[in-house]
CSV table of C-alpha atoms in Angstrom, one decimal:
chain,number,residue,atom,x,y,z
A,485,MET,CA,86.1,98.9,111.2
A,486,ASP,CA,89.7,97.3,112.3
A,487,ALA,CA,89.4,94.9,109.4
A,488,LEU,CA,88.3,97.7,107.0
A,489,TYR,CA,91.4,100.0,107.8
A,490,LYS,CA,93.5,96.5,107.1
A,491,PHE,CA,91.5,95.9,103.9
A,492,ALA,CA,91.8,99.1,102.0
A,493,LYS,CA,95.2,100.4,103.5
A,494,ARG,CA,96.8,96.6,102.6
A,495,ASN,CA,95.4,97.7,99.3
A,496,GLY,CA,97.3,100.9,98.8
A,497,VAL,CA,94.7,103.8,100.2
A,498,ASP,CA,96.7,106.4,102.0
A,499,MET,CA,94.8,105.7,105.2
A,500,ASN,CA,96.2,108.8,107.0
A,501,ALA,CA,94.8,111.5,104.0
A,502,PHE,CA,91.5,109.1,104.3
A,503,PHE,CA,91.5,110.2,107.7
A,504,LYS,CA,92.1,113.9,107.1
A,505,TYR,CA,89.2,113.6,104.5
A,506,LEU,CA,87.0,112.0,107.0
A,507,SER,CA,87.4,114.0,109.4
A,508,GLU,CA,86.8,117.4,107.0
A,509,TYR,CA,83.1,115.4,106.2
A,510,ALA,CA,82.6,114.8,110.1
A,511,TRP,CA,83.1,118.3,110.3
A,512,GLU,CA,80.6,119.5,107.8
A,513,HIS,CA,77.5,116.7,108.0
A,514,GLY,CA,78.2,115.9,111.8
A,515,GLU,CA,77.7,111.7,113.3
A,516,VAL,CA,79.1,109.6,110.4
A,517,THR,CA,77.8,106.5,110.5
A,518,TYR,CA,79.4,103.0,109.2
A,519,ASP,CA,78.2,103.0,106.3
A,520,GLU,CA,79.3,106.7,105.2
A,521,VAL,CA,82.3,105.7,106.6
A,522,LYS,CA,82.1,102.4,104.3
A,523,SER,CA,81.1,104.4,101.3
A,524,LEU,CA,83.6,107.4,102.0
A,525,LEU,CA,86.3,105.1,102.6
A,526,ILE,CA,85.3,103.2,98.6
A,527,GLU,CA,85.1,107.1,96.7
A,528,PHE,CA,88.0,107.8,98.4
A,529,ALA,CA,89.5,104.8,96.6
A,530,SER,CA,87.7,105.0,93.6
A,531,LYS,CA,89.2,108.4,92.8
A,532,ARG,CA,92.6,107.9,93.0
A,533,GLY,CA,92.2,104.8,91.1
A,534,ILE,CA,91.9,101.7,93.1
A,535,ASP,CA,88.0,99.9,93.2
A,536,LEU,CA,88.0,98.6,96.4
A,537,VAL,CA,84.9,96.7,95.9
A,538,LYS,CA,85.9,95.0,92.7
A,539,ILE,CA,89.1,94.0,94.8
A,540,ALA,CA,86.5,92.3,97.5
A,541,LYS,CA,84.8,90.5,94.7
A,542,LYS,CA,88.2,89.0,93.7
A,543,GLU,CA,89.0,87.7,97.2
A,544,VAL,CA,85.8,86.7,98.0
């Protein structure tokens, strides 16, 4: 999770806003898996104009 957090933050995602979003999501849906967090982060960033998947593919 730490690497995912650092990658997203380095690429412009407001992680404080994301964790607030994640907290609200978890409150509504209960337990959240790593894969769900990853998908939510990608979706959250995408809604803000940051394509983390595209950025990750360029870095590989």
